[in-house]
Amino acid sequence: MRGVDKSFPGVHALKNVDLDVEAGDVLALLGENGAGKSTLIKVLGGAHRPDSGVIEIDGRPMEIITPQDSQRAGIGIIYQEFNLIPAMTVRENIFLGQEPGRVSIVPAGKERRRARELFDRIGVALDPDALVRDLTVAQQQIVEIAKALSLDSRIIVMDEPSAALSPREVEGLFRIVDELKSQGIGIVYVSHRLDEIFAICDHVTVLRDGTYVDSKPIGELTRDTLIELMVGRKLADEFPNRAVAKPVATDDNEVRSGLTVSNLVGGPKVRDISFNVRRGEIVALTGLVGAGRTEAARLIFGADKREAGTITLDGKELSIKSPRDAIASGICMLTEDRKGQGLILNRSVLENFGLPNLSRFTVRGLIQQKRERDAFQAYVEQLQIKVSGPKQRAGNLSGGNQQKVVLAKWLERDAEVIIFDEPTRGIDVGAKFEIYLLMRHLVEQGKAILMISSELPEVLGMADRIIVLHEGRVTGEIEDVKLATQESIMDLAVK
Ligand SMILES: Nc1ncnc2c1ncn2[C@@H]1O[C@H](COP(=O)(O)OP(=O)(O)OP(=O)(O)O)[C@@H](O)[C@H]1O
Ligand SMILES: [Mg+2]
């Protein structure tokens, strides 16, 4: 891609950007939230029409105006949000609409065989007749990849493919990427997880604020130099200093015990879980996916029905039957699922921020607009949310910036116990630090934080204490995080 330019009303999203991918090469496309990565990919996919610029394949200029043009040029794109039809089978989704204007007369048996061949090529087993809605996110991704391969794509683009995958599934994805690479396919890979970039990418191209910064072979970069390219300055640390975790005293000098969960049982995943999170402390709940981490959090938050167990806050037992009860009792939860969190995409970011917090900004029935706006502005600065103004539509923000608005919305609630489920998923490395800092401030003010994270470096960098779950039970607790390693956590997690 040469000299690609693209503006939206009020936003110059891409300024004269170049991108080069070679056959059999994995290119990481990197940059902060809102840098323009997804926009560039949408131009390549024929979903956005650029204001100027050219796309060449094997030196030949291509006219890519529609998604079909892009497919015909051998480009397969796996967007952040999949384009699959849940009620149809894997096979139907793969071959859907491949011959526009013609009714498919390929017999099902042949399609089934072709689908199996494609899965063989990727090195996975998947039932062609399974319904897409019954698949995990990782399996849906495989369907998207098979679909791209079935169209003879020579370039495959993946926009944050690992964001919704567990560590084990990410390994599977890496194997697939290796396999595609060995078949001479050029891959563009977008991710905010630097470990992944160093694990599978050959080259990186960095964008910043819509402009092209640089391209380099991965061998010429270290973690620090790469971060510097992305954020435009040196980042001293990836995690803020851990204050000495000290229990917070109240006025009468009595230590308030924070959140205590005893013998929690519910749903198929949570068998018997007990732990506590003192005020002034960040406790991480870890374990393999399926260990029951999110499920336990949902039971505490009242999102799912608890079958047994008690929840107390500062020694007082809470009666939580719904999220509303939880919020009223001072417990908030940021869920891992961005879409389900309900940003209202066609409303402004300010409305999205203000709606759940109306009572905080209402005095005698009147919304204090200035207070609301100032509060929002403070988060925009602190979390570096890239918005053109408070009136911008939430749906037009980049993925990571939507995530930040969700975060701001919940942080404003000022809860006593905050459950963060994968708080930095999709967030760029500079803003991650700001979120970590905010978490530290919250505990310094005496809040209790329960954190769920699949990224072990994040757990080790942020938690004061680690609780490890396995198959719905607590299998270990690490009191002194300084002595913990990724290996020691994993040991407890598979017990
Ligand atoms: N349809 C649109 N209308 C208006 N502005 C848009 C639209 N799509 C993207 N933008 C803006 O273009 C800029 C680049 O967004 P883009 O989604 O490409 O970022 P990104 O690099 O993919 O970020 P992230 O890491 O958060 O996914 C942002 O400022 C975004 O708000
Ligand atoms: Mg994006």
Coordinates of C-alpha atoms and ligand atoms in Angstrom, one line a residue:
M1 CA 0.0 0.0 0.0
R2 CA 1.4 3.4 -1.0
G3 CA 0.5 6.8 0.2
V4 CA -2.9 5.9 1.7
D5 CA -4.9 8.8 3.0
K6 CA -8.2 8.6 4.7
S7 CA -10.3 11.2 6.6
F8 CA -13.5 10.9 8.5
P9 CA -15.4 14.1 9.5
G10 CA -13.1 15.7 12.0
V11 CA -10.5 13.0 12.0
H12 CA -7.6 12.5 9.6
A13 CA -7.3 8.8 10.3
L14 CA -4.5 7.9 7.8
K15 CA -1.9 10.3 6.5
N16 CA 0.1 9.1 3.5
V17 CA 0.7 5.6 5.0
D18 CA 2.8 2.8 3.4
L19 CA 2.6 -0.9 4.1
D20 CA 4.6 -3.8 2.7
V21 CA 4.0 -7.5 3.2
E22 CA 6.0 -10.2 1.6
A23 CA 5.0 -13.7 0.8
G24 CA 5.6 -16.1 3.7
D25 CA 6.3 -13.2 6.0
V26 CA 4.4 -12.2 9.2
L27 CA 4.1 -8.4 9.5
A28 CA 3.0 -6.9 12.8
L29 CA 1.0 -3.7 12.3
L30 CA 1.4 -1.8 15.5
G31 CA 0.4 1.5 17.1
E32 CA -1.5 3.0 20.0
N33 CA -5.3 2.9 20.2
G34 CA -6.7 5.1 17.5
A35 CA -3.4 5.1 15.5
G36 CA -5.3 3.9 12.3
K37 CA -4.5 0.2 12.1
S38 CA -8.1 -1.0 11.7
T39 CA -8.8 1.8 9.2
L40 CA -5.8 0.8 7.1
I41 CA -7.0 -2.8 7.1
K42 CA -10.5 -1.7 6.1
V43 CA -9.0 0.1 3.2
L44 CA -7.2 -3.0 2.1
G45 CA -10.4 -5.0 2.5
G46 CA -12.5 -2.6 0.4
A47 CA -14.6 -1.7 3.4
H48 CA -13.4 1.9 3.4
R49 CA -12.6 3.9 0.3
P50 CA -9.3 5.8 0.7
D51 CA -9.1 9.5 -0.3
S52 CA -5.9 8.7 -2.1
G53 CA -3.2 6.0 -2.3
V54 CA -2.6 2.9 -4.3
I55 CA -2.6 -0.9 -3.5
E56 CA -0.2 -3.0 -5.5
I57 CA 0.1 -6.8 -5.6
D58 CA 3.2 -8.2 -7.3
G59 CA 3.9 -4.8 -8.5
R60 CA 0.5 -4.5 -10.3
P61 CA -1.9 -1.7 -9.2
M62 CA -5.2 -3.1 -8.0
E63 CA -8.5 -1.4 -8.0
I64 CA -10.0 -2.2 -4.6
I65 CA -13.4 -0.5 -4.1
T66 CA -15.6 -3.2 -2.7
P67 CA -15.0 -6.2 -0.4
Q68 CA -15.4 -8.5 -3.5
D69 CA -12.6 -6.6 -5.3
S70 CA -10.4 -7.3 -2.3
Q71 CA -11.3 -11.0 -2.2
R72 CA -10.6 -11.3 -5.9
A73 CA -7.2 -9.7 -5.4
G74 CA -6.3 -12.6 -3.0
I75 CA -6.8 -10.7 0.3
G76 CA -8.6 -12.4 3.2
I77 CA -9.4 -10.2 6.2
I78 CA -10.4 -11.4 9.6
Y79 CA -12.0 -8.4 11.3
Q80 CA -12.2 -7.8 15.0
E81 CA -15.8 -8.6 14.8
F82 CA -16.4 -11.8 12.8
N83 CA -18.7 -11.9 9.8
L84 CA -20.2 -15.3 10.4
I85 CA -23.9 -16.3 10.5
P86 CA -24.5 -18.1 13.8
A87 CA -27.5 -20.1 12.7
M88 CA -25.6 -21.7 9.8
T89 CA -23.2 -24.5 9.8
V90 CA -19.4 -24.2 9.5
R91 CA -19.5 -25.5 6.0
E92 CA -22.2 -23.1 4.9
N93 CA -20.3 -20.2 6.4
I94 CA -17.1 -21.1 4.6
F95 CA -18.6 -21.4 1.2
L96 CA -21.3 -18.8 1.5
G97 CA -21.6 -16.3 -1.3
Q98 CA -18.5 -17.5 -3.1
E99 CA -20.1 -17.4 -6.4
P100 CA -22.1 -14.1 -6.4
G101 CA -25.1 -14.2 -8.6
R102 CA -25.1 -17.9 -9.0
V103 CA -26.9 -20.4 -7.0
S104 CA -24.4 -22.8 -5.4
I105 CA -24.8 -26.2 -7.0
V106 CA -21.9 -27.8 -5.2
P107 CA -23.2 -30.8 -3.4
A108 CA -22.9 -30.8 0.4
G109 CA -20.7 -33.8 0.4
K110 CA -18.1 -32.1 -1.8
E111 CA -18.2 -29.0 0.4
R112 CA -17.8 -31.1 3.5
R113 CA -14.7 -32.7 2.0
R114 CA -13.3 -29.3 0.9
A115 CA -13.9 -27.9 4.4
R116 CA -12.0 -30.9 5.9
E117 CA -9.1 -30.3 3.5
L118 CA -9.0 -26.7 4.5
F119 CA -8.9 -27.6 8.2
D120 CA -6.2 -30.1 7.4
R121 CA -4.2 -27.3 5.8
I122 CA -4.5 -25.3 9.0
G123 CA -3.9 -28.3 11.1
V124 CA -7.1 -28.4 13.1
A125 CA -10.1 -30.7 13.4
L126 CA -13.5 -29.1 13.2
D127 CA -16.8 -30.6 12.3
P128 CA -18.1 -29.0 9.0
D129 CA -21.7 -29.6 10.1
A130 CA -21.5 -28.0 13.5
L131 CA -23.5 -24.8 13.9
V132 CA -21.4 -21.7 14.2
R133 CA -23.3 -20.5 17.3
D134 CA -22.1 -23.6 19.2
L135 CA -18.4 -22.8 18.5
T136 CA -16.0 -21.1 20.8
V137 CA -14.4 -17.8 19.7
A138 CA -11.2 -19.7 18.8
Q139 CA -13.2 -22.1 16.6
Q140 CA -15.1 -19.3 14.9
Q141 CA -11.7 -17.7 14.1
I142 CA -10.6 -20.9 12.5
V143 CA -13.8 -20.8 10.3
E144 CA -12.9 -17.3 9.2
I145 CA -9.3 -18.4 8.4
A146 CA -10.7 -21.4 6.4
K147 CA -13.0 -19.1 4.6
A148 CA -10.1 -16.9 3.6
L149 CA -8.1 -19.9 2.4
S150 CA -11.0 -21.2 0.4
L151 CA -10.9 -18.0 -1.6
D152 CA -7.2 -18.7 -2.4
S153 CA -6.1 -15.7 -0.3
R154 CA -2.4 -15.0 -0.6
I155 CA -2.5 -12.3 2.0
I156 CA -4.4 -12.9 5.3
V157 CA -5.0 -10.0 7.7
M158 CA -5.9 -10.6 11.3
D159 CA -7.1 -7.7 13.4
E160 CA -6.4 -8.5 17.1
P161 CA -7.0 -12.2 16.6
S162 CA -5.8 -13.1 20.1
A163 CA -7.8 -10.6 22.1
A164 CA -10.6 -13.1 22.9
L165 CA -8.5 -16.2 23.1
S166 CA -7.1 -18.1 26.1
P167 CA -3.3 -18.7 26.3
R168 CA -3.7 -22.2 25.1
E169 CA -5.8 -21.1 22.1
V170 CA -3.3 -18.5 21.3
E171 CA -0.7 -21.2 20.9
G172 CA -3.0 -22.9 18.5
L173 CA -3.3 -19.7 16.5
F174 CA 0.5 -19.5 16.4
R175 CA 0.7 -22.9 14.9
I176 CA -1.8 -21.9 12.3
V177 CA 0.1 -18.8 11.5
D178 CA 3.3 -20.8 11.1
E179 CA 1.5 -23.2 8.8
L180 CA 0.1 -20.5 6.6
K181 CA 3.5 -18.9 6.5
S182 CA 5.2 -22.0 5.3
Q183 CA 2.6 -22.1 2.5
G184 CA 3.8 -18.8 1.3
I185 CA 1.0 -16.7 2.5
G186 CA 1.8 -13.2 3.7
I187 CA 0.2 -12.3 7.0
V188 CA -0.6 -9.0 8.7
Y189 CA -1.0 -9.4 12.4
V190 CA -2.4 -6.7 14.7
S191 CA -2.0 -7.1 18.5
H192 CA -1.3 -5.1 21.6
R193 CA 0.5 -8.0 23.3
L194 CA 4.2 -7.5 22.7
D195 CA 5.1 -11.0 23.7
E196 CA 3.1 -12.3 20.7
I197 CA 4.9 -9.9 18.3
F198 CA 8.3 -11.2 19.3
A199 CA 7.0 -14.8 19.2
I200 CA 5.6 -14.9 15.6
C201 CA 6.3 -11.8 13.6
D202 CA 9.2 -11.2 11.2
H203 CA 8.7 -7.5 10.5
V204 CA 6.9 -4.7 12.2
T205 CA 5.3 -1.5 10.8
V206 CA 4.4 1.2 13.3
L207 CA 1.7 3.8 12.9
R208 CA 1.3 6.8 15.2
D209 CA -1.6 9.2 15.0
G210 CA -2.4 8.1 11.5
T211 CA 1.1 8.5 10.2
Y212 CA 3.6 5.9 9.2
V213 CA 6.5 5.9 11.6
D214 CA 8.9 3.1 10.6
S215 CA 9.2 -0.5 9.5
K216 CA 11.9 -2.9 10.8
P217 CA 12.8 -6.5 11.0
I218 CA 11.9 -7.8 14.4
G219 CA 15.5 -8.8 15.1
E220 CA 16.5 -5.2 15.2
L221 CA 14.1 -4.3 18.0
T222 CA 13.9 -4.9 21.7
R223 CA 10.8 -4.6 23.8
D224 CA 11.9 -1.1 24.8
T225 CA 12.8 0.2 21.4
L226 CA 9.5 -1.1 20.0
I227 CA 7.5 0.6 22.7
E228 CA 9.4 3.8 22.0
L229 CA 8.5 3.6 18.3
M230 CA 4.9 3.1 19.2
V231 CA 4.3 5.8 21.9
G232 CA 7.0 8.2 20.7
R233 CA 8.8 8.3 24.0
K234 CA 10.6 6.0 26.4
L235 CA 8.4 4.2 28.8
A236 CA 10.3 3.8 32.1
D237 CA 8.3 0.9 33.4
E238 CA 5.4 -1.2 32.3
F239 CA 4.0 -1.4 35.8
P240 CA 3.7 1.3 38.5
N241 CA 5.6 0.7 41.8
R242 CA 3.8 -1.5 44.2
A243 CA 3.2 0.4 47.4
V244 CA 3.8 -1.8 50.4
A245 CA 0.4 -3.5 50.7
K246 CA -0.9 -2.4 54.0
P247 CA -4.4 -2.9 55.4
V248 CA -6.3 0.3 55.4
A249 CA -7.6 1.5 58.8
T250 CA -10.8 3.4 59.4
D251 CA -11.5 6.3 61.6
D252 CA -11.8 4.2 64.7
N253 CA -8.5 2.5 63.6
E254 CA -10.2 -0.8 63.0
V255 CA -9.0 -2.7 60.0
R256 CA -11.8 -3.1 57.6
S257 CA -11.8 -6.6 56.1
G258 CA -13.0 -5.8 52.6
L259 CA -14.6 -8.5 50.5
T260 CA -14.9 -12.0 51.8
V261 CA -16.3 -14.9 49.7
S262 CA -17.0 -18.1 51.5
N263 CA -17.8 -21.5 49.9
L264 CA -19.2 -20.0 46.7
V265 CA -21.0 -22.6 44.5
G266 CA -23.0 -22.0 41.3
G267 CA -23.4 -23.1 37.7
P268 CA -21.4 -25.9 36.2
K269 CA -18.0 -24.3 36.8
V270 CA -17.8 -23.0 40.4
R271 CA -17.6 -25.9 42.9
D272 CA -16.3 -24.3 46.1
I273 CA -14.4 -21.1 46.2
S274 CA -13.4 -19.1 49.2
F275 CA -11.1 -16.1 49.4
N276 CA -10.9 -12.5 50.6
V277 CA -9.7 -9.2 49.2
R278 CA -8.7 -6.7 51.9
R279 CA -9.1 -3.0 51.4
G280 CA -5.9 -1.6 50.0
E281 CA -5.1 -4.7 48.1
I282 CA -5.2 -6.0 44.5
V283 CA -5.9 -9.7 44.5
A284 CA -5.6 -11.6 41.2
L285 CA -7.7 -14.6 40.5
T286 CA -5.9 -16.8 38.0
G287 CA -6.0 -20.2 36.5
L288 CA -6.5 -21.8 33.1
V289 CA -9.5 -20.8 31.1
G290 CA -12.4 -22.8 32.3
A291 CA -11.0 -22.8 35.9
G292 CA -14.1 -20.7 36.9
R293 CA -12.6 -17.3 37.3
T294 CA -15.1 -15.2 35.4
E295 CA -17.9 -17.5 36.6
A296 CA -16.9 -16.9 40.2
A297 CA -16.8 -13.1 39.6
R298 CA -20.3 -13.2 38.0
L299 CA -21.7 -15.0 41.0
I300 CA -20.3 -12.4 43.3
F301 CA -21.7 -9.6 41.1
G302 CA -25.1 -11.3 41.0
A303 CA -25.0 -11.7 37.2
D304 CA -25.5 -15.5 37.7
K305 CA -27.4 -17.3 40.4
R306 CA -25.5 -18.4 43.4
E307 CA -26.4 -21.8 44.7
A308 CA -24.5 -21.6 48.0
G309 CA -22.0 -19.4 49.8
T310 CA -21.8 -16.1 51.4
I311 CA -20.4 -12.7 50.4
T312 CA -19.5 -10.2 53.1
L313 CA -18.2 -6.6 52.8
D314 CA -16.4 -5.4 55.9
G315 CA -17.8 -8.2 57.9
K316 CA -21.4 -7.5 56.9
E317 CA -23.2 -10.2 54.9
L318 CA -24.6 -8.9 51.6
S319 CA -27.8 -10.2 50.0
I320 CA -26.9 -10.1 46.3
K321 CA -29.4 -11.4 43.9
S322 CA -28.7 -9.2 40.9
P323 CA -26.1 -6.8 39.6
R324 CA -28.3 -4.0 40.8
D325 CA -28.0 -5.4 44.4
A326 CA -24.2 -5.7 43.9
I327 CA -23.9 -2.1 42.7
A328 CA -26.1 -0.9 45.6
S329 CA -23.8 -2.8 48.0
G330 CA -20.7 -1.1 46.6
I331 CA -19.5 -3.9 44.2
C332 CA -18.8 -3.1 40.6
M333 CA -17.6 -5.4 37.8
L334 CA -16.0 -4.5 34.5
T335 CA -16.7 -7.5 32.4
E336 CA -14.4 -8.9 29.8
D337 CA -16.9 -8.7 27.0
R338 CA -16.9 -5.3 25.5
K339 CA -20.0 -5.7 23.4
G340 CA -22.1 -7.1 26.3
Q341 CA -21.1 -4.1 28.4
G342 CA -23.4 -2.1 26.3
L343 CA -21.8 0.9 24.9
I344 CA -24.7 2.5 23.0
L345 CA -22.8 2.8 19.7
N346 CA -25.0 5.5 18.1
R347 CA -24.9 7.8 21.2
S348 CA -22.2 10.2 22.1
V349 CA -19.3 9.1 24.3
L350 CA -20.5 11.7 26.9
E351 CA -23.9 10.1 27.0
N352 CA -22.4 6.7 27.4
F353 CA -20.4 7.9 30.2
G354 CA -23.1 9.9 31.9
L355 CA -26.1 7.5 31.7
P356 CA -25.2 5.0 34.3
N357 CA -23.9 7.7 36.5
L358 CA -26.9 10.0 36.3
S359 CA -27.5 10.1 40.0
R360 CA -24.0 11.3 40.5
F361 CA -24.5 14.3 38.3
T362 CA -28.1 15.1 39.2
V363 CA -29.0 17.7 41.8
R364 CA -32.7 18.1 42.6
G365 CA -33.6 16.5 39.3
L366 CA -31.3 18.6 37.2
I367 CA -28.3 17.2 35.4
Q368 CA -25.2 19.2 36.2
Q369 CA -23.9 19.1 32.7
K370 CA -20.7 20.9 33.5
R371 CA -19.8 18.5 36.3
E372 CA -20.6 15.6 34.0
R373 CA -18.4 17.0 31.2
D374 CA -15.5 17.8 33.6
A375 CA -15.6 14.4 35.1
F376 CA -15.5 12.8 31.6
Q377 CA -12.7 15.1 30.5
A378 CA -10.6 14.1 33.5
Y379 CA -10.8 10.4 32.3
V380 CA -10.1 11.5 28.7
E381 CA -6.8 13.0 29.9
Q382 CA -5.9 10.3 32.4
L383 CA -6.7 7.3 30.2
Q384 CA -5.6 9.1 27.0
I385 CA -9.0 8.4 25.3
K386 CA -8.7 9.5 21.7
V387 CA -12.0 11.3 21.0
S388 CA -12.6 14.3 18.8
G389 CA -14.9 15.7 21.6
P390 CA -17.6 14.6 24.1
K391 CA -20.2 14.6 21.3
Q392 CA -18.4 12.0 19.1
R393 CA -20.4 8.8 18.5
A394 CA -19.1 5.9 20.5
G395 CA -19.4 3.7 17.5
N396 CA -16.7 5.7 15.6
L397 CA -14.1 5.2 18.3
S398 CA -11.3 2.7 17.7
G399 CA -11.7 -0.6 19.6
G400 CA -9.3 0.3 22.3
N401 CA -10.8 3.7 22.9
Q402 CA -14.3 2.2 23.2
Q403 CA -12.8 0.0 25.9
K404 CA -11.4 3.0 27.7
V405 CA -14.9 4.7 27.7
V406 CA -16.3 1.6 29.3
L407 CA -13.6 1.7 31.9
A408 CA -14.3 5.4 32.7
K409 CA -18.0 4.8 33.0
W410 CA -17.5 2.2 35.7
L411 CA -14.6 3.9 37.5
E412 CA -16.9 6.9 38.0
R413 CA -19.3 4.8 40.1
D414 CA -16.9 4.9 42.9
A415 CA -17.5 1.4 44.3
E416 CA -15.8 -0.1 47.3
V417 CA -15.0 -3.3 45.6
I418 CA -14.1 -3.4 41.9
I419 CA -13.8 -6.5 39.9
F420 CA -11.7 -6.1 36.8
D421 CA -12.1 -8.9 34.3
E422 CA -9.3 -8.6 31.7
P423 CA -9.0 -4.8 32.3
T424 CA -6.4 -4.1 29.6
R425 CA -7.5 -6.4 26.8
G426 CA -7.1 -4.4 23.5
I427 CA -5.5 -1.5 25.3
D428 CA -2.2 -0.1 24.0
V429 CA 1.0 -0.3 26.0
G430 CA 1.1 3.3 27.1
A431 CA -2.5 3.4 28.2
K432 CA -2.1 0.1 30.0
F433 CA 0.3 1.8 32.3
E434 CA -2.3 4.6 33.0
I435 CA -4.9 2.0 33.9
Y436 CA -2.5 0.2 36.2
L437 CA -1.7 3.5 37.9
L438 CA -5.4 4.1 38.3
M439 CA -5.9 0.7 39.9
R440 CA -3.0 1.5 42.3
H441 CA -4.6 4.9 43.2
L442 CA -7.9 3.1 43.9
V443 CA -6.4 0.7 46.4
E444 CA -4.4 3.5 48.0
Q445 CA -7.8 5.1 48.7
G446 CA -8.8 1.9 50.5
K447 CA -10.8 0.2 47.7
A448 CA -10.5 -3.6 47.2
I449 CA -9.7 -4.8 43.7
L450 CA -10.2 -8.3 42.4
M451 CA -8.5 -8.7 39.1
I452 CA -8.9 -11.5 36.5
S453 CA -6.2 -11.7 33.9
S454 CA -4.9 -14.2 31.4
E455 CA -1.7 -12.3 31.0
L456 CA 0.6 -13.6 33.6
P457 CA 3.1 -10.7 33.3
E458 CA 0.1 -8.5 34.3
V459 CA -0.7 -10.7 37.2
L460 CA 2.9 -10.7 38.4
G461 CA 3.3 -6.9 37.8
M462 CA 0.0 -5.8 39.5
A463 CA -1.3 -8.3 42.1
D464 CA -0.5 -8.0 45.8
R465 CA -1.7 -11.6 46.3
I466 CA -2.6 -14.3 43.9
I467 CA -5.4 -16.9 44.2
V468 CA -5.1 -19.8 41.8
L469 CA -8.2 -21.7 40.8
H470 CA -8.5 -25.1 39.1
E471 CA -11.8 -26.7 38.1
G472 CA -13.9 -24.4 40.3
R473 CA -11.8 -24.7 43.4
V474 CA -9.0 -22.8 45.0
T475 CA -5.8 -24.8 44.6
G476 CA -3.3 -22.3 45.9
E477 CA -2.6 -18.9 47.2
I478 CA 0.6 -16.9 46.6
E479 CA 1.1 -14.5 49.5
D480 CA 4.4 -13.1 48.4
V481 CA 4.1 -12.2 44.8
K482 CA 7.8 -11.2 44.6
L483 CA 8.6 -14.9 44.9
A484 CA 6.1 -16.0 42.2
T485 CA 7.0 -16.9 38.7
Q486 CA 4.9 -17.7 35.7
E487 CA 5.9 -21.4 36.2
S488 CA 4.9 -21.4 39.9
I489 CA 1.4 -20.1 39.0
M490 CA 1.0 -22.6 36.2
D491 CA 2.0 -25.4 38.6
L492 CA -0.8 -24.5 40.9
A493 CA -3.2 -24.0 38.0
V494 CA -2.9 -27.5 36.7
K495 CA -2.9 -29.2 40.1
Ligands
LIG1 N1 -16.3 5.4 10.8 C1 -15.6 6.3 11.4 N2 -16.0 7.6 11.6 C2 -15.3 8.5 12.2 N3 -14.1 8.3 12.7 C3 -13.6 7.0 12.6 C4 -14.3 6.0 12.0 N4 -13.5 4.9 12.0 C5 -12.4 5.2 12.7 N5 -12.4 6.5 13.1 C6 -11.3 7.2 13.8 O1 -10.1 7.0 13.1 C7 -9.1 6.9 14.0 C8 -8.3 5.6 13.8 O2 -9.1 4.5 14.2 P1 -8.8 3.0 14.1 O3 -10.0 2.2 14.4 O4 -8.2 2.7 12.7 O5 -7.6 2.8 15.2 P2 -6.8 1.5 15.6 O6 -5.4 1.8 15.4 O7 -7.4 0.3 15.0 O8 -7.0 1.4 17.2 P3 -7.3 0.2 18.3 O9 -6.0 -0.3 18.7 O10 -8.0 0.9 19.4 O11 -8.2 -0.8 17.6 C9 -9.7 7.0 15.4 O12 -9.5 8.4 15.8 C10 -11.1 6.7 15.2 O13 -11.9 7.4 16.1
MG2 MG -8.5 -1.5 15.8

